[in-house]
Amino acid sequence: MVASSFDDRDGTIWMDGRLVPWRQASVHVLTHAMHYASAVFEGQRAYGGEIFALTKHSERLVRSAELLGFSIPWSVSDIDAACRATLAASGLADAYVRPIAWRGSEQMGVAAPNARIHLAIACWEWGAYFGEAALAKGLRLDLAPWRRPAPYTAPTESKAAGLYMICTLSKHRAADRGFDDALMLDWRGQVAEATGANIFFVKDGVLHTPVPDCFLNGITRQTVIALAKERGIDVIERAIWPEELESFQQCFLTGSAAEVTPVGSIGPWSFEVGALTRQLMRDYAQHVRGQRPNS
Ligand code: PMP
């Protein structure tokens, strides 16, 4: 069965300060964000009714907007409260929560300093981002044809809608070629991240992950680094070149939607879904639910 379209569901969406019926949460076709990508968004998960790292996400949303030159007319704590209200209205305990802020319709053309800034928040049920099978077997990643742009060519620290254009292109191409997702290199040719998640590698019990200097320093990435360090696992953040991929034994992705998902292969290079990856998958699953990690 095909899931119902995202604009045709029951429920409510928080929009500019009030909860509106889901099907009425629409914008006009002449909206600056749609033409010029002046939109920033977040994605966070609720576990057992609590939104994990909520304030960090709200802070990043506000900062993402600032990087695009607009300011959201709601404070971080207002946004936190609005996310909680949206979740409560949904009646869901485990859900994905999607806030988005954008420039409205008051002005068209590249410049739109007087366009009104809108904020909406929706939430819905979203199981394993890559499906359950990937958690056991590991993902098959293609190599993306697109590279993460240099920080002097785009506001790469912003979770800006416009930066996802190359992600969608890369992910569609990967799917057409029979892969689950794609590894993106950066403008220098260094390993960067997947199309919607950060990447880690394991070599001889040590974690290696690229320095996030032209892509998001994911909240999940930071959480997993802290969890690994608590276990006494060394974490090395450094430039990683594709030539090194064959020397890694394990690989996994991290993201609020993706959580910790193992990678089985990238192009011709294979990885095992090993004990360290499984440990961090468990640690993360417990941590987001407020449970202490098992020893
Ligand atoms: N990179 C990209 C391109 C993403 O879309 C995401 C998901 N927001 C991440 C990394 C991971 O970020 P986080 O762990 O904060 O969700």
PDB file of N, CA, C and O and ligand atoms in Angstrom, residues 41-44 56-57 60 96 98 129 148 158-159 163-164 167 184 192-199 215-223 254-259 284, ligand 1:
ATOM      1  N   PHE A  41      15.567  23.992   8.037  1.00  0.00           N
ATOM      2  CA  PHE A  41      14.707  23.041   8.742  1.00  0.00           C
ATOM      3  C   PHE A  41      15.505  22.230   9.754  1.00  0.00           C
ATOM      4  O   PHE A  41      16.726  22.319   9.843  1.00  0.00           O
ATOM      5  N   GLU A  42      14.783  21.457  10.525  1.00  0.00           N
ATOM      6  CA  GLU A  42      15.376  20.548  11.505  1.00  0.00           C
ATOM      7  C   GLU A  42      14.712  19.185  11.370  1.00  0.00           C
ATOM      8  O   GLU A  42      13.692  19.034  10.686  1.00  0.00           O
ATOM      9  N   GLY A  43      15.271  18.214  12.048  1.00  0.00           N
ATOM     10  CA  GLY A  43      14.678  16.887  12.089  1.00  0.00           C
ATOM     11  C   GLY A  43      15.135  16.231  13.364  1.00  0.00           C
ATOM     12  O   GLY A  43      16.332  16.136  13.623  1.00  0.00           O
ATOM     13  N   GLN A  44      14.197  15.880  14.193  1.00  0.00           N
ATOM     14  CA  GLN A  44      14.534  15.278  15.484  1.00  0.00           C
ATOM     15  C   GLN A  44      13.537  14.179  15.786  1.00  0.00           C
ATOM     16  O   GLN A  44      12.446  14.175  15.234  1.00  0.00           O
ATOM     17  N   LYS A  56      18.980  21.616  21.431  1.00  0.00           N
ATOM     18  CA  LYS A  56      20.095  21.697  20.459  1.00  0.00           C
ATOM     19  C   LYS A  56      19.552  21.876  19.043  1.00  0.00           C
ATOM     20  O   LYS A  56      20.081  22.634  18.231  1.00  0.00           O
ATOM     21  N   HIS A  57      18.468  21.157  18.742  1.00  0.00           N
ATOM     22  CA  HIS A  57      17.867  21.286  17.404  1.00  0.00           C
ATOM     23  C   HIS A  57      17.261  22.677  17.215  1.00  0.00           C
ATOM     24  O   HIS A  57      17.430  23.298  16.161  1.00  0.00           O
ATOM     25  N   ARG A  60      19.980  25.113  16.643  1.00  0.00           N
ATOM     26  CA  ARG A  60      20.552  25.012  15.296  1.00  0.00           C
ATOM     27  C   ARG A  60      19.608  25.628  14.258  1.00  0.00           C
ATOM     28  O   ARG A  60      20.064  26.246  13.292  1.00  0.00           O
ATOM     29  N   TYR A  96       8.933  11.371  14.417  1.00  0.00           N
ATOM     30  CA  TYR A  96       9.925  12.275  13.825  1.00  0.00           C
ATOM     31  C   TYR A  96       9.297  13.665  13.826  1.00  0.00           C
ATOM     32  O   TYR A  96       8.123  13.818  13.484  1.00  0.00           O
ATOM     33  N   ARG A  98       9.545  17.651  12.543  1.00  0.00           N
ATOM     34  CA  ARG A  98      10.154  18.448  11.479  1.00  0.00           C
ATOM     35  C   ARG A  98       9.733  19.923  11.567  1.00  0.00           C
ATOM     36  O   ARG A  98       8.692  20.299  11.072  1.00  0.00           O
ATOM     37  N   TYR A 129      15.099   4.691   9.316  1.00  0.00           N
ATOM     38  CA  TYR A 129      15.240   5.567   8.133  1.00  0.00           C
ATOM     39  C   TYR A 129      15.576   4.769   6.878  1.00  0.00           C
ATOM     40  O   TYR A 129      15.073   5.054   5.800  1.00  0.00           O
ATOM     41  N   ARG A 148      30.354  18.003  -1.613  1.00  0.00           N
ATOM     42  CA  ARG A 148      29.937  19.040  -0.658  1.00  0.00           C
ATOM     43  C   ARG A 148      30.682  20.326  -0.985  1.00  0.00           C
ATOM     44  O   ARG A 148      31.907  20.300  -1.168  1.00  0.00           O
ATOM     45  N   SER A 158      24.700  25.784   7.842  1.00  0.00           N
ATOM     46  CA  SER A 158      23.253  25.937   7.969  1.00  0.00           C
ATOM     47  C   SER A 158      22.562  24.670   7.474  1.00  0.00           C
ATOM     48  O   SER A 158      22.974  24.081   6.471  1.00  0.00           O
ATOM     49  N   LYS A 159      21.528  24.258   8.191  1.00  0.00           N
ATOM     50  CA  LYS A 159      20.719  23.137   7.673  1.00  0.00           C
ATOM     51  C   LYS A 159      19.682  23.766   6.743  1.00  0.00           C
ATOM     52  O   LYS A 159      18.504  23.915   7.064  1.00  0.00           O
ATOM     53  N   LEU A 163      20.871  23.380   0.299  1.00  0.00           N
ATOM     54  CA  LEU A 163      22.036  22.488   0.310  1.00  0.00           C
ATOM     55  C   LEU A 163      21.650  21.031   0.066  1.00  0.00           C
ATOM     56  O   LEU A 163      22.526  20.186  -0.125  1.00  0.00           O
ATOM     57  N   TYR A 164      20.361  20.738   0.073  1.00  0.00           N
ATOM     58  CA  TYR A 164      19.905  19.352  -0.142  1.00  0.00           C
ATOM     59  C   TYR A 164      19.697  19.007  -1.608  1.00  0.00           C
ATOM     60  O   TYR A 164      19.449  17.845  -1.937  1.00  0.00           O
ATOM     61  N   CYS A 167      22.041  16.486  -2.558  1.00  0.00           N
ATOM     62  CA  CYS A 167      21.786  15.240  -1.822  1.00  0.00           C
ATOM     63  C   CYS A 167      20.704  14.431  -2.521  1.00  0.00           C
ATOM     64  O   CYS A 167      20.831  13.213  -2.714  1.00  0.00           O
ATOM     65  N   MET A 184      29.276  11.143  -0.107  1.00  0.00           N
ATOM     66  CA  MET A 184      29.666  12.373  -0.796  1.00  0.00           C
ATOM     67  C   MET A 184      31.075  12.770  -0.351  1.00  0.00           C
ATOM     68  O   MET A 184      31.389  12.734   0.843  1.00  0.00           O
ATOM     69  N   ALA A 192      33.312  13.093   3.024  1.00  0.00           N
ATOM     70  CA  ALA A 192      32.527  14.066   3.796  1.00  0.00           C
ATOM     71  C   ALA A 192      31.418  13.368   4.592  1.00  0.00           C
ATOM     72  O   ALA A 192      31.537  13.207   5.818  1.00  0.00           O
ATOM     73  N   GLU A 193      30.355  12.945   3.937  1.00  0.00           N
ATOM     74  CA  GLU A 193      29.204  12.385   4.649  1.00  0.00           C
ATOM     75  C   GLU A 193      28.285  11.710   3.642  1.00  0.00           C
ATOM     76  O   GLU A 193      28.563  11.732   2.441  1.00  0.00           O
ATOM     77  N   ALA A 194      27.197  11.125   4.125  1.00  0.00           N
ATOM     78  CA  ALA A 194      26.183  10.569   3.226  1.00  0.00           C
ATOM     79  C   ALA A 194      25.191  11.693   2.888  1.00  0.00           C
ATOM     80  O   ALA A 194      25.412  12.857   3.241  1.00  0.00           O
ATOM     81  N   THR A 195      24.097  11.381   2.212  1.00  0.00           N
ATOM     82  CA  THR A 195      23.205  12.450   1.735  1.00  0.00           C
ATOM     83  C   THR A 195      22.333  13.043   2.837  1.00  0.00           C
ATOM     84  O   THR A 195      21.727  14.094   2.635  1.00  0.00           O
ATOM     85  N   GLY A 196      22.278  12.363   4.011  1.00  0.00           N
ATOM     86  CA  GLY A 196      21.496  12.922   5.109  1.00  0.00           C
ATOM     87  C   GLY A 196      21.994  12.419   6.448  1.00  0.00           C
ATOM     88  O   GLY A 196      21.231  12.305   7.410  1.00  0.00           O
ATOM     89  N   ALA A 197      23.286  12.130   6.529  1.00  0.00           N
ATOM     90  CA  ALA A 197      23.849  11.575   7.774  1.00  0.00           C
ATOM     91  C   ALA A 197      25.367  11.685   7.731  1.00  0.00           C
ATOM     92  O   ALA A 197      25.969  11.684   6.651  1.00  0.00           O
ATOM     93  N   ASN A 198      25.976  11.769   8.902  1.00  0.00           N
ATOM     94  CA  ASN A 198      27.440  11.791   9.011  1.00  0.00           C
ATOM     95  C   ASN A 198      27.991  10.361   8.942  1.00  0.00           C
ATOM     96  O   ASN A 198      27.250   9.390   9.075  1.00  0.00           O
ATOM     97  N   ILE A 199      29.315  10.266   8.736  1.00  0.00           N
ATOM     98  CA  ILE A 199      29.923   8.939   8.555  1.00  0.00           C
ATOM     99  C   ILE A 199      31.092   8.721   9.523  1.00  0.00           C
ATOM    100  O   ILE A 199      31.831   9.665   9.850  1.00  0.00           O
ATOM    101  N   PHE A 215      30.268  20.608   6.258  1.00  0.00           N
ATOM    102  CA  PHE A 215      28.970  19.934   6.351  1.00  0.00           C
ATOM    103  C   PHE A 215      28.566  19.949   7.812  1.00  0.00           C
ATOM    104  O   PHE A 215      29.372  20.351   8.680  1.00  0.00           O
ATOM    105  N   LEU A 216      27.350  19.518   8.102  1.00  0.00           N
ATOM    106  CA  LEU A 216      26.827  19.620   9.465  1.00  0.00           C
ATOM    107  C   LEU A 216      27.637  18.786  10.452  1.00  0.00           C
ATOM    108  O   LEU A 216      27.945  17.625  10.172  1.00  0.00           O
ATOM    109  N   ASN A 217      27.945  19.403  11.582  1.00  0.00           N
ATOM    110  CA  ASN A 217      28.503  18.650  12.705  1.00  0.00           C
ATOM    111  C   ASN A 217      27.291  18.090  13.442  1.00  0.00           C
ATOM    112  O   ASN A 217      26.775  18.681  14.385  1.00  0.00           O
ATOM    113  N   GLY A 218      26.792  16.972  12.973  1.00  0.00           N
ATOM    114  CA  GLY A 218      25.502  16.453  13.426  1.00  0.00           C
ATOM    115  C   GLY A 218      25.395  16.295  14.941  1.00  0.00           C
ATOM    116  O   GLY A 218      26.379  15.985  15.617  1.00  0.00           O
ATOM    117  N   ILE A 219      24.197  16.505  15.422  1.00  0.00           N
ATOM    118  CA  ILE A 219      23.930  16.330  16.857  1.00  0.00           C
ATOM    119  C   ILE A 219      24.097  14.849  17.217  1.00  0.00           C
ATOM    120  O   ILE A 219      24.620  14.515  18.280  1.00  0.00           O
ATOM    121  N   THR A 220      23.719  13.971  16.315  1.00  0.00           N
ATOM    122  CA  THR A 220      23.922  12.529  16.549  1.00  0.00           C
ATOM    123  C   THR A 220      25.413  12.205  16.530  1.00  0.00           C
ATOM    124  O   THR A 220      25.897  11.424  17.359  1.00  0.00           O
ATOM    125  N   ARG A 221      26.127  12.815  15.597  1.00  0.00           N
ATOM    126  CA  ARG A 221      27.587  12.636  15.518  1.00  0.00           C
ATOM    127  C   ARG A 221      28.227  13.006  16.848  1.00  0.00           C
ATOM    128  O   ARG A 221      29.030  12.247  17.406  1.00  0.00           O
ATOM    129  N   GLN A 222      27.852  14.168  17.373  1.00  0.00           N
ATOM    130  CA  GLN A 222      28.438  14.618  18.648  1.00  0.00           C
ATOM    131  C   GLN A 222      28.046  13.679  19.790  1.00  0.00           C
ATOM    132  O   GLN A 222      28.850  13.389  20.682  1.00  0.00           O
ATOM    133  N   THR A 223      26.811  13.191  19.745  1.00  0.00           N
ATOM    134  CA  THR A 223      26.338  12.269  20.798  1.00  0.00           C
ATOM    135  C   THR A 223      27.120  10.960  20.740  1.00  0.00           C
ATOM    136  O   THR A 223      27.554  10.430  21.786  1.00  0.00           O
ATOM    137  N   THR A 254      25.492   8.280  11.041  1.00  0.00           N
ATOM    138  CA  THR A 254      24.757   8.800  12.195  1.00  0.00           C
ATOM    139  C   THR A 254      23.891   9.982  11.755  1.00  0.00           C
ATOM    140  O   THR A 254      24.305  10.811  10.949  1.00  0.00           O
ATOM    141  N   GLY A 255      22.692  10.047  12.312  1.00  0.00           N
ATOM    142  CA  GLY A 255      21.803  11.172  12.038  1.00  0.00           C
ATOM    143  C   GLY A 255      20.553  11.027  12.884  1.00  0.00           C
ATOM    144  O   GLY A 255      20.236   9.923  13.336  1.00  0.00           O
ATOM    145  N   SER A 256      19.861  12.116  13.085  1.00  0.00           N
ATOM    146  CA  SER A 256      18.649  12.046  13.915  1.00  0.00           C
ATOM    147  C   SER A 256      17.639  11.087  13.313  1.00  0.00           C
ATOM    148  O   SER A 256      16.982  10.332  14.036  1.00  0.00           O
ATOM    149  N   ALA A 257      17.494  11.122  11.980  1.00  0.00           N
ATOM    150  CA  ALA A 257      16.592  10.169  11.329  1.00  0.00           C
ATOM    151  C   ALA A 257      17.274   8.810  11.198  1.00  0.00           C
ATOM    152  O   ALA A 257      16.688   7.772  11.520  1.00  0.00           O
ATOM    153  N   ALA A 258      18.523   8.803  10.745  1.00  0.00           N
ATOM    154  CA  ALA A 258      19.251   7.545  10.479  1.00  0.00           C
ATOM    155  C   ALA A 258      19.687   6.832  11.763  1.00  0.00           C
ATOM    156  O   ALA A 258      19.993   5.638  11.736  1.00  0.00           O
ATOM    157  N   GLU A 259      19.726   7.565  12.882  1.00  0.00           N
ATOM    158  CA  GLU A 259      20.251   7.048  14.162  1.00  0.00           C
ATOM    159  C   GLU A 259      21.656   6.491  13.912  1.00  0.00           C
ATOM    160  O   GLU A 259      22.468   7.172  13.289  1.00  0.00           O
ATOM    161  N   TYR A 284      23.445   4.150  21.650  1.00  0.00           N
ATOM    162  CA  TYR A 284      22.671   5.296  21.179  1.00  0.00           C
ATOM    163  C   TYR A 284      21.179   5.055  21.437  1.00  0.00           C
ATOM    164  O   TYR A 284      20.475   5.932  21.948  1.00  0.00           O
TER     165      TYR A 284
HETATM  166  N1  PMP B   1      24.355  15.641   7.354  1.00  0.00           N
HETATM  167  C1  PMP B   1      23.217  15.873   6.675  1.00  0.00           C
HETATM  168  C2  PMP B   1      23.302  16.299   5.255  1.00  0.00           C
HETATM  169  C3  PMP B   1      21.981  15.724   7.314  1.00  0.00           C
HETATM  170  O1  PMP B   1      20.841  15.950   6.641  1.00  0.00           O
HETATM  171  C4  PMP B   1      21.946  15.298   8.653  1.00  0.00           C
HETATM  172  C5  PMP B   1      20.617  15.122   9.339  1.00  0.00           C
HETATM  173  N2  PMP B   1      20.193  16.340   9.897  1.00  0.00           N
HETATM  174  C6  PMP B   1      23.148  15.059   9.321  1.00  0.00           C
HETATM  175  C7  PMP B   1      24.342  15.233   8.649  1.00  0.00           C
HETATM  176  C8  PMP B   1      23.173  14.605  10.758  1.00  0.00           C
HETATM  177  O2  PMP B   1      22.730  15.625  11.590  1.00  0.00           O
HETATM  178  P1  PMP B   1      21.997  15.291  12.975  1.00  0.00           P
HETATM  179  O3  PMP B   1      22.743  14.205  13.619  1.00  0.00           O
HETATM  180  O4  PMP B   1      22.079  16.582  13.715  1.00  0.00           O
HETATM  181  O5  PMP B   1      20.601  14.910  12.636  1.00  0.00           O
END
